[in-house]
Amino acid sequence: MSSSEFEAVIGLEIHAQLLTKTKMFCGCSTKFGSEPNSQTCPICIGMPGVLPVMNKNALEFVIKTGIAMNCTIAHFSRFARKNYFYPDLPKGYQISQYELPICQGGHLVLHTQDGERVIGLTRIHMEEDAGKNIHDNSDKYSFVDLNRAGTPLMEIVTEPEIRTPAEASMFMRKLRSILRYLGVCDGNMEEGSLRCDANVSIRARGELALGVKAEIKNINSFKFVEKAIEYEIGRQERVLLDGGRIVQETRLWDVATGVTKSMRSKEEAHDYRYFPEPDLMPVVVSNEIIETIRATLPELPEDKVKRYVERYKLPLYDAELLTNEQQTAKWFEEALVNGVNPKAVSNWMMGELMRLLNENNLPIDKCKVSPVHLTELIALIDKGTISGTIAKSVFEEMFNTGKRAEGIIKEKGLVQISDEGSIDKIVEEVIQKNLKEVERYKGGEVKLMGFFVGQVMKLSKGKANPAMVNDIVKRKLDGKATDE
Amino acid sequence: MAISEKEVNYIAQLARLSLTDDETHTYLKQLNDILLYMAKLDELDTSKVEPTCHVLGLENVHREDEEFPSLSKEEALLNSPDKNDSFYKVPKIIE
């Protein structure tokens, strides 16, 4: 058996931190990066006799996500204690959900190279985060910061329906985009607001039974989702091809070496002894509540993509890129005025605008160029006032100064030269300076045409109308060729 | 439904307790007595009764997402058997 005869079966478990101001069961702040152990109270550090009370927004955020991901919202759900000991878990149990999660089923649609792929969800449930253990500073001790303990999370579990590392990373990107549109999670993977564990197994192509899986923990970037799963698939293939067996285990993705390492074997299998949380009352969600929350949903990226493709005739690629972030989509839509060609706007946004934003590390809503100002620039190109090449430098100036295109063009004298006489003169000058090349052109080296056009554009400081330059250069060279 | 010595030891291990042989036997007997007592309930026909977790009949007890003052770092760490200026200290956890 060779490696191409295997197929991978991948399921993801994603933890998303809910964007609430306070923790799940107490009023402590959820702000990231504060002084260690400065955001705790008797409830989240597990003092005896305290009573947790559910954060209303956290609950609504999960229902909102469930609606957006086509889940069935449970009319009745409850919380459970998951019991285990670890220093970052002050109570000795985590409040989570077990047999009755808030959301069940659902799916997310991916547009892959092989067409549409619908990835099913198993469930979305709520749980509280643990604190943070720091291991690096000492050989003898670990240090515990409980600021994060009790932060509300939702765990999104997919069906094992993902087949490639690329699909897994695409799923994560799409999910992040939806969560950000909904305003329920900031999606910041570096700060750990969005984390992902991957269950990976392989089986012979065509086989229906699942192979033994390994769970890869704590993958914290899109790039690593892909790399970690890719590595793990390769590792499992090598084990099987060598006649070995896959062991069910938890593995940790090691960024430094680019491999997954066995973490703990299932010998010390966990026995979480889930039982219903007696301190929290069940959650009852009526259809009315669901509909009220549904009404607050924004237009989601998937619907925007459809609209951009159908109504604005954009390629799927453009539509996905422009709708990935809500602010980008908003910018695009605000630019669609004065009969501008949507594809022209899209090209400018995906090209120059995104490049400059990235270079300056600037979010689009802080951009000095307004959408309407971009349409003015596009109109000036369409009218032939400036060339496409000049437009790029004008745009950069707009980006840096916030000035409008027309002003910059006037100020710098960038208006396109479109009168025949002026261009003729420049072309003549170029020809006189490069008689050798003219000879070679006449000798059959027609690709030198590009050289002449380039020289003319250079001499005119990019202002000559390129189409006219092409015509005149060709006419002159060919004319001279036939003259003799 | 009686439990075995092995199960008592397993439960002790989950609770991070080390029991002497005497203690194991004491708890074995006590736990079995409790289970025997609770087994009385099995005589009731509960096939038409919904399982319940609460007797209060309350639902949807929520709070607004509003900040409440936290403990100071010093107060939070006060009861800790081992700490430094900012953190709880525990024996090194090796993964």
XYZ file of C-alpha atoms in Angstrom:
579
model
C 0.000 0.000 0.000
C 1.348 3.454 -0.834
C 0.539 6.718 0.892
C -1.807 7.843 -1.903
C -4.123 4.981 -1.049
C -4.983 6.534 2.294
C -7.481 9.233 2.994
C -7.545 11.443 6.047
C -10.545 11.938 8.302
C -10.396 15.195 10.220
C -12.690 16.688 12.821
C -12.100 19.978 14.589
C -12.911 21.132 18.103
C -12.707 24.879 18.252
C -12.722 26.979 21.376
C -13.846 30.545 20.816
C -13.714 33.084 23.591
C -16.984 34.987 23.789
C -16.623 38.738 23.475
C -18.290 39.654 26.745
C -17.071 42.352 29.098
C -17.202 40.051 32.104
C -16.677 36.392 32.908
C -19.245 33.633 32.503
C -20.450 33.446 36.097
C -19.096 36.572 37.819
C -18.475 40.255 37.173
C -14.675 40.031 36.779
C -13.312 41.654 33.640
C -12.208 39.470 30.711
C -9.662 42.029 29.479
C -6.557 40.429 27.962
C -3.035 41.236 29.131
C -3.790 42.625 32.586
C -1.527 42.125 35.572
C -1.573 38.435 36.630
C -4.230 37.499 39.213
C -5.767 40.978 39.190
C -9.087 39.907 37.656
C -10.416 37.266 40.021
C -13.049 37.008 42.727
C -14.328 34.331 45.122
C -16.556 32.883 42.375
C -13.908 32.339 39.705
C -11.208 31.143 42.101
C -13.543 28.584 43.598
C -14.045 29.761 47.180
C -16.544 27.660 49.131
C -20.132 28.811 49.333
C -20.270 31.035 46.253
C -22.939 30.826 43.590
C -22.312 31.218 39.856
C -24.856 33.245 37.855
C -24.956 33.018 34.062
C -23.882 36.006 31.956
C -26.868 36.786 29.729
C -24.759 38.078 26.827
C -22.600 34.952 26.769
C -25.704 32.850 26.340
C -27.104 35.095 23.603
C -23.786 35.016 21.733
C -23.866 31.231 21.571
C -27.479 31.180 20.391
C -26.589 33.800 17.776
C -23.694 31.671 16.553
C -25.939 28.610 16.459
C -28.477 30.426 14.302
C -25.742 31.672 11.935
C -24.335 28.164 11.592
C -27.708 26.568 10.901
C -27.857 24.658 14.191
C -30.943 23.472 16.022
C -31.227 25.626 19.142
C -32.217 23.511 22.118
C -35.363 24.650 23.895
C -34.001 23.095 27.054
C -30.355 22.815 27.952
C -28.321 22.593 31.087
C -24.833 22.739 32.485
C -22.651 19.981 33.841
C -19.547 19.640 35.948
C -16.522 18.078 34.337
C -14.320 16.890 37.167
C -10.540 16.799 37.022
C -7.564 18.173 38.913
C -5.157 20.637 37.382
C -3.585 23.732 38.950
C -5.263 26.102 36.485
C -8.706 24.801 37.482
C -9.380 26.212 40.946
C -12.713 24.517 41.616
C -11.535 21.037 40.677
C -14.249 20.973 38.034
C -15.049 22.912 34.912
C -18.590 24.079 34.307
C -19.427 22.841 30.833
C -22.284 21.166 29.006
C -22.600 17.478 28.403
C -25.760 15.745 27.291
C -27.861 18.821 26.589
C -25.794 21.468 24.726
C -27.379 24.700 23.526
C -26.821 24.033 19.817
C -26.938 20.785 17.906
C -26.281 19.954 14.252
C -25.661 22.753 11.788
C -23.144 23.182 9.025
C -20.783 25.514 7.245
C -20.235 25.745 3.473
C -16.725 25.906 2.022
C -15.906 26.886 -1.554
C -12.962 24.665 -2.410
C -11.231 24.052 -5.727
C -13.353 20.929 -6.040
C -16.556 22.890 -5.592
C -18.875 23.368 -2.653
C -18.160 21.329 0.484
C -20.674 21.227 3.311
C -19.020 20.485 6.651
C -21.452 19.296 9.306
C -21.329 20.401 12.929
C -21.991 18.055 15.802
C -22.745 20.670 18.415
C -21.863 23.991 19.982
C -21.753 24.125 23.745
C -20.744 26.649 26.385
C -18.062 26.225 28.980
C -15.752 28.259 31.160
C -12.064 28.641 30.424
C -9.334 27.577 32.850
C -6.504 29.804 34.094
C -3.022 29.843 32.668
C -0.014 27.811 33.820
C 3.418 29.242 33.181
C 6.192 26.662 33.075
C 9.181 28.515 31.688
C 10.573 30.510 34.571
C 11.696 27.805 36.960
C 12.788 24.181 37.130
C 10.963 23.554 40.362
C 7.704 25.445 40.057
C 4.888 26.227 37.706
C 3.145 29.559 38.148
C -0.599 30.033 37.934
C -2.482 33.104 36.702
C -6.244 32.818 37.198
C -7.290 35.959 35.255
C -8.620 33.782 32.462
C -10.382 31.300 34.764
C -14.120 31.535 34.219
C -13.930 33.361 30.876
C -16.862 32.269 28.700
C -16.041 30.009 25.773
C -18.020 28.165 23.213
C -16.771 24.878 21.884
C -17.677 24.205 18.297
C -17.347 20.562 17.301
C -17.401 19.456 13.681
C -18.330 16.076 12.300
C -15.320 14.091 11.008
C -16.081 15.341 7.515
C -12.972 17.365 6.721
C -10.668 15.548 4.314
C -7.563 17.697 3.799
C -5.366 20.059 5.830
C -6.319 22.864 3.420
C -10.025 22.287 4.107
C -9.357 22.429 7.833
C -7.633 25.766 7.573
C -10.325 27.058 5.224
C -12.949 26.005 7.768
C -11.130 27.931 10.494
C -10.871 31.079 8.357
C -14.522 30.955 7.435
C -15.562 30.320 11.013
C -13.430 33.202 12.256
C -14.982 35.485 9.680
C -18.535 34.534 10.773
C -17.724 34.939 14.478
C -16.290 38.394 13.812
C -19.329 39.430 11.735
C -21.542 38.341 14.613
C -19.387 40.239 17.103
C -19.307 37.211 19.403
C -15.525 36.567 19.299
C -12.611 38.754 18.229
C -10.938 35.764 16.542
C -7.508 36.737 17.811
C -5.552 33.492 17.570
C -2.335 34.971 18.976
C -4.062 35.969 22.187
C -5.823 32.623 22.305
C -9.363 33.894 21.711
C -9.684 31.257 19.006
C -7.981 27.884 19.490
C -8.323 24.639 17.706
C -7.764 20.967 18.437
C -7.801 18.550 15.511
C -8.822 14.895 15.573
C -6.945 13.152 12.803
C -7.132 9.585 11.579
C -6.446 7.899 8.271
C -7.985 4.922 6.530
C -7.652 3.111 3.237
C -9.465 5.020 0.507
C -12.974 3.623 0.136
C -12.967 2.166 3.641
C -16.022 3.202 5.691
C -14.832 2.378 9.207
C -12.840 5.102 10.947
C -9.201 4.593 11.830
C -7.747 5.183 15.295
C -7.453 8.914 15.862
C -4.895 11.181 17.447
C -5.978 14.474 18.945
C -3.662 17.402 18.216
C -3.908 20.084 20.865
C -3.739 23.847 20.891
C -3.077 24.909 17.377
C -3.009 28.688 17.365
C -2.703 29.901 13.789
C -4.254 29.113 10.400
C -0.849 28.174 9.080
C -0.298 25.710 11.920
C -3.727 24.106 11.454
C -2.586 23.103 8.020
C 0.977 22.189 8.955
C 0.137 20.216 12.084
C -2.527 18.122 10.333
C -0.300 17.589 7.327
C 2.501 16.367 9.558
C 0.158 14.113 11.520
C -1.279 12.497 8.382
C 2.247 11.796 7.148
C 3.254 10.368 10.501
C 0.282 8.004 10.615
C 0.930 6.889 7.029
C 4.524 6.054 7.874
C 3.445 4.080 10.946
C 0.920 2.031 8.944
C 3.237 1.505 5.978
C 5.878 0.205 8.377
C 3.343 -2.327 9.587
C 2.712 -0.513 12.870
C -0.495 0.459 14.643
C -1.833 3.925 15.472
C -2.252 4.519 19.199
C -5.129 6.667 20.395
C -3.433 9.585 22.123
C -3.193 13.310 22.587
C -0.369 14.977 20.689
C 1.014 18.463 20.976
C 1.979 20.511 17.930
C 5.508 21.803 18.437
C 5.959 25.030 16.504
C 9.754 25.074 16.796
C 10.362 21.654 15.242
C 7.225 21.373 13.105
C 6.231 17.969 14.444
C 3.495 16.613 16.705
C 4.656 14.977 19.937
C 2.873 12.487 22.128
C 1.545 14.257 25.224
C -0.008 11.718 27.505
C -1.122 8.231 26.670
C -4.680 7.139 27.354
C -3.390 4.780 30.038
C -4.254 7.404 32.601
C -7.572 7.721 30.803
C -9.627 10.578 32.130
C -12.767 9.885 34.021
C -14.522 13.221 34.141
C -17.600 12.011 36.044
C -19.879 14.568 34.401
C -22.983 15.361 36.376
C -25.588 18.137 36.168
C -24.360 21.391 37.737
C -26.603 21.863 40.782
C -25.731 25.573 41.151
C -27.093 26.606 37.756
C -30.691 26.529 36.662
C -31.535 25.049 33.259
C -31.713 27.335 30.238
C -35.047 27.455 28.468
C -35.057 29.146 25.058
C -38.418 29.863 23.453
C -38.998 30.281 19.721
C -39.715 33.901 20.456
C -36.263 34.422 21.967
C -34.669 32.655 18.998
C -36.523 34.888 16.549
C -35.618 38.032 18.504
C -31.952 37.070 18.334
C -32.214 36.043 14.682
C -33.449 39.539 13.864
C -30.171 41.015 15.157
C -27.996 38.977 12.782
C -26.061 40.987 10.176
C -25.830 39.884 6.552
C -23.314 37.043 6.796
C -20.264 36.547 4.572
C -21.850 33.607 2.746
C -24.881 35.717 1.728
C -22.653 38.612 0.768
C -20.554 36.343 -1.439
C -23.702 35.201 -3.247
C -24.878 38.772 -3.684
C -21.507 40.011 -4.953
C -21.302 37.215 -7.497
C -24.892 37.533 -8.717
C -25.478 41.244 -8.525
C -22.015 42.704 -9.068
C -20.757 39.889 -11.321
C -17.573 39.534 -9.290
C -15.507 36.339 -9.523
C -15.982 34.047 -6.492
C -12.376 34.706 -5.500
C -12.944 38.468 -5.294
C -16.234 38.040 -3.479
C -14.697 35.816 -0.804
C -11.738 38.105 -0.256
C -13.852 41.247 -0.007
C -16.354 39.705 2.401
C -13.868 38.036 4.730
C -13.877 41.062 7.014
C -17.054 43.017 7.591
C -15.237 46.375 7.439
C -13.754 45.517 4.038
C -17.166 44.539 2.686
C -18.628 47.768 4.043
C -15.883 49.790 2.344
C -16.531 47.997 -0.941
C -20.269 48.582 -0.760
C -19.782 52.258 0.013
C -17.631 52.579 -3.108
C -20.406 51.315 -5.372
C -21.702 54.742 -6.314
C -21.799 56.869 -9.462
C -22.094 53.847 -11.746
C -18.563 52.695 -11.030
C -17.587 49.242 -12.303
C -17.575 46.911 -9.225
C -14.730 44.852 -10.688
C -12.572 47.990 -10.978
C -13.216 48.784 -7.310
C -12.456 45.178 -6.382
C -9.175 45.242 -8.330
C -8.020 48.413 -6.591
C -9.012 47.081 -3.193
C -7.388 43.662 -3.597
C -4.298 45.185 -5.169
C -3.027 48.585 -4.090
C -5.318 49.179 -1.127
C -4.662 45.857 0.626
C -0.948 46.130 -0.146
C -0.695 49.579 1.425
C -2.873 48.604 4.392
C -0.653 45.589 5.045
C 2.546 47.572 4.664
C 1.303 50.192 7.089
C -0.384 47.652 9.339
C -3.570 49.679 9.187
C -7.173 48.473 9.471
C -9.363 49.520 6.554
C -11.606 51.727 8.681
C -8.559 53.873 9.540
C -7.700 54.309 5.876
C -7.385 57.937 4.692
C -8.798 57.118 1.277
C -12.572 57.065 1.396
C -14.499 54.685 -0.853
C -15.941 57.630 -2.792
C -12.459 59.048 -3.388
C -11.438 55.757 -4.980
C -14.376 55.997 -7.385
C -13.206 59.507 -8.355
C -9.792 58.090 -9.189
C -11.330 55.293 -11.238
C -13.447 57.836 -13.131
C -10.314 59.843 -13.981
C -8.682 56.714 -15.434
C -11.828 55.883 -17.398
C -11.927 59.401 -18.831
C -8.289 59.098 -19.882
C -7.172 61.986 -17.666
C -4.442 59.807 -16.160
C -2.935 56.479 -17.125
C -3.278 53.333 -15.026
C 0.392 53.511 -14.090
C 0.206 57.103 -12.929
C -3.010 56.231 -11.074
C -1.052 53.866 -8.847
C 1.268 56.604 -7.661
C -1.697 58.974 -7.287
C -3.437 56.351 -5.162
C -0.389 55.959 -2.961
C -0.340 59.738 -2.453
C -4.058 59.638 -1.606
C -3.373 56.859 0.857
C -0.570 58.763 2.566
C -2.102 62.231 2.630
C -5.863 61.762 2.395
C -5.928 64.230 -0.538
C -8.256 63.643 -3.465
C -7.079 62.413 -6.837
C -7.911 65.524 -8.836
C -5.909 67.794 -6.520
C -2.846 65.544 -6.597
C -2.955 65.308 -10.389
C -3.127 69.085 -10.779
C -0.532 69.762 -8.126
C 1.993 67.372 -9.660
C 1.110 67.945 -13.280
C 0.276 64.323 -13.899
C -2.452 64.799 -16.465
C -2.083 62.242 -19.203
C -0.625 63.450 -22.482
C -3.166 62.480 -25.091
C -2.504 64.845 -27.940
C -0.954 63.235 -30.963
C 1.569 65.992 -31.683
C 3.233 65.884 -28.247
C 3.510 62.115 -28.232
C 4.789 62.127 -31.790
C 7.576 64.445 -30.722
C 8.647 62.230 -27.853
C 8.564 59.104 -30.008
C 10.690 60.828 -32.621
C 13.213 61.802 -29.960
C 13.427 58.224 -28.702
C 13.914 56.886 -32.212
C 16.713 59.377 -32.937
C 18.492 58.381 -29.730
C 18.266 54.659 -30.465
C 19.069 54.232 -34.127
C 20.875 50.939 -33.475
C 17.756 49.453 -31.984
C 15.746 50.714 -34.928
C 18.086 48.764 -37.200
C 17.657 45.649 -35.127
C 13.882 46.069 -35.140
C 13.945 46.328 -38.883
C 16.130 43.266 -38.930
C 13.254 41.318 -37.459
C 13.622 41.782 -33.701
C 10.014 42.909 -33.323
C 10.019 42.368 -29.585
C 12.090 45.582 -29.352
C 8.730 47.333 -29.731
C 8.409 47.023 -25.940
C 11.745 48.746 -25.481
C 10.649 51.779 -27.513
C 7.319 52.053 -25.731
C 9.146 51.825 -22.403
C 11.571 54.599 -23.398
C 8.723 56.860 -24.493
C 6.831 56.266 -21.232
C 10.012 56.995 -19.297
C 10.726 60.199 -21.169
C 7.138 61.371 -20.634
C 7.441 60.497 -16.954
C 4.667 57.969 -17.396
C 2.218 60.592 -18.543
C 1.858 59.605 -22.195
C -1.340 57.754 -23.050
C -0.059 54.162 -23.374
C -2.508 53.104 -26.091
C -1.542 56.085 -28.227
C 2.160 55.528 -27.600
C 1.783 51.947 -28.804
C 0.052 53.047 -31.978
C 2.466 55.816 -32.807
C 5.613 53.825 -32.047
C 4.395 50.948 -34.198
C 3.362 53.228 -37.027
C 6.675 55.038 -36.996
C 8.883 51.972 -36.800
C 6.930 50.042 -39.379
C 6.659 53.144 -41.524
C 10.408 53.642 -41.410
C 10.856 49.975 -42.180
C 8.792 50.207 -45.366
C 10.217 53.584 -46.351
C 13.542 52.056 -47.140
C -25.332 -3.106 43.910
C -22.167 -3.478 45.929
C -18.854 -1.892 45.087
C -15.471 -3.569 45.358
C -12.274 -2.639 47.076
C -10.801 -1.916 43.673
C -13.508 0.674 43.017
C -12.920 2.338 46.367
C -9.261 2.680 45.505
C -10.126 4.027 42.068
C -12.424 6.687 43.540
C -9.758 7.574 46.087
C -7.236 8.002 43.316
C -9.604 10.271 41.340
C -9.978 12.387 44.479
C -6.196 12.330 45.010
C -6.550 10.572 48.393
C -4.131 7.940 49.669
C -5.936 5.459 51.883
C -4.464 2.959 54.295
C -5.817 -0.596 54.128
C -7.908 0.059 57.226
C -9.394 3.196 55.704
C -10.135 1.377 52.472
C -12.136 -1.219 54.402
C -13.940 1.410 56.454
C -14.981 3.328 53.343
C -15.878 0.163 51.472
C -18.367 -0.701 54.182
C -19.686 2.860 54.509
C -20.105 3.371 50.779
C -21.872 0.026 50.437
C -24.214 0.919 53.283
C -25.091 4.180 51.541
C -25.687 2.441 48.237
C -27.830 -0.181 49.930
C -29.888 2.546 51.546
C -30.293 4.399 48.248
C -31.196 1.128 46.501
C -34.467 1.302 48.377
C -35.493 3.903 45.780
C -35.144 1.323 43.036
C -38.315 -0.273 44.343
C -40.284 2.729 43.104
C -41.592 2.684 39.566
C -40.096 5.873 38.064
C -40.593 4.933 34.436
C -43.099 7.779 33.996
C -41.094 10.391 35.919
C -38.814 12.852 34.120
C -35.337 12.997 35.629
C -34.833 16.260 37.456
C -31.766 18.109 38.685
C -33.497 20.797 40.685
C -36.436 20.890 43.017
C -36.910 24.655 42.799
C -38.433 24.733 39.331
C -36.498 27.864 38.422
C -35.098 28.476 34.961
C -33.110 31.172 33.134
C -31.465 32.796 36.126
C -29.135 35.268 34.436
C -27.139 38.384 35.139
C -26.349 41.372 32.930
C -22.846 41.572 31.466
C -21.716 44.222 33.918
C -18.345 44.535 35.583
C -18.035 44.083 39.316
C -14.856 44.929 41.280
C -12.399 42.040 41.497
C -10.291 41.120 44.488
C -6.913 42.790 44.662
C -4.025 40.570 43.672
C -2.863 40.493 47.294
C -6.298 39.431 48.564
C -6.608 36.770 45.868
C -3.254 35.213 46.752
C -3.744 35.526 50.516
C -4.813 31.934 51.221
C -2.329 30.337 48.900
C 0.169 28.006 50.591
C 2.856 29.054 48.146
C 3.098 32.184 46.008
C 5.304 35.005 44.803
C 4.388 38.646 44.136
C 2.091 37.839 41.236
C 1.433 34.123 40.958
C 0.267 31.020 42.769
C 3.204 28.620 42.896
C 2.722 24.888 42.423
C 5.200 22.036 42.005
C 6.350 22.000 38.376
C 3.811 20.355 36.107
C 5.581 18.299 33.498
C 3.610 17.481 30.412
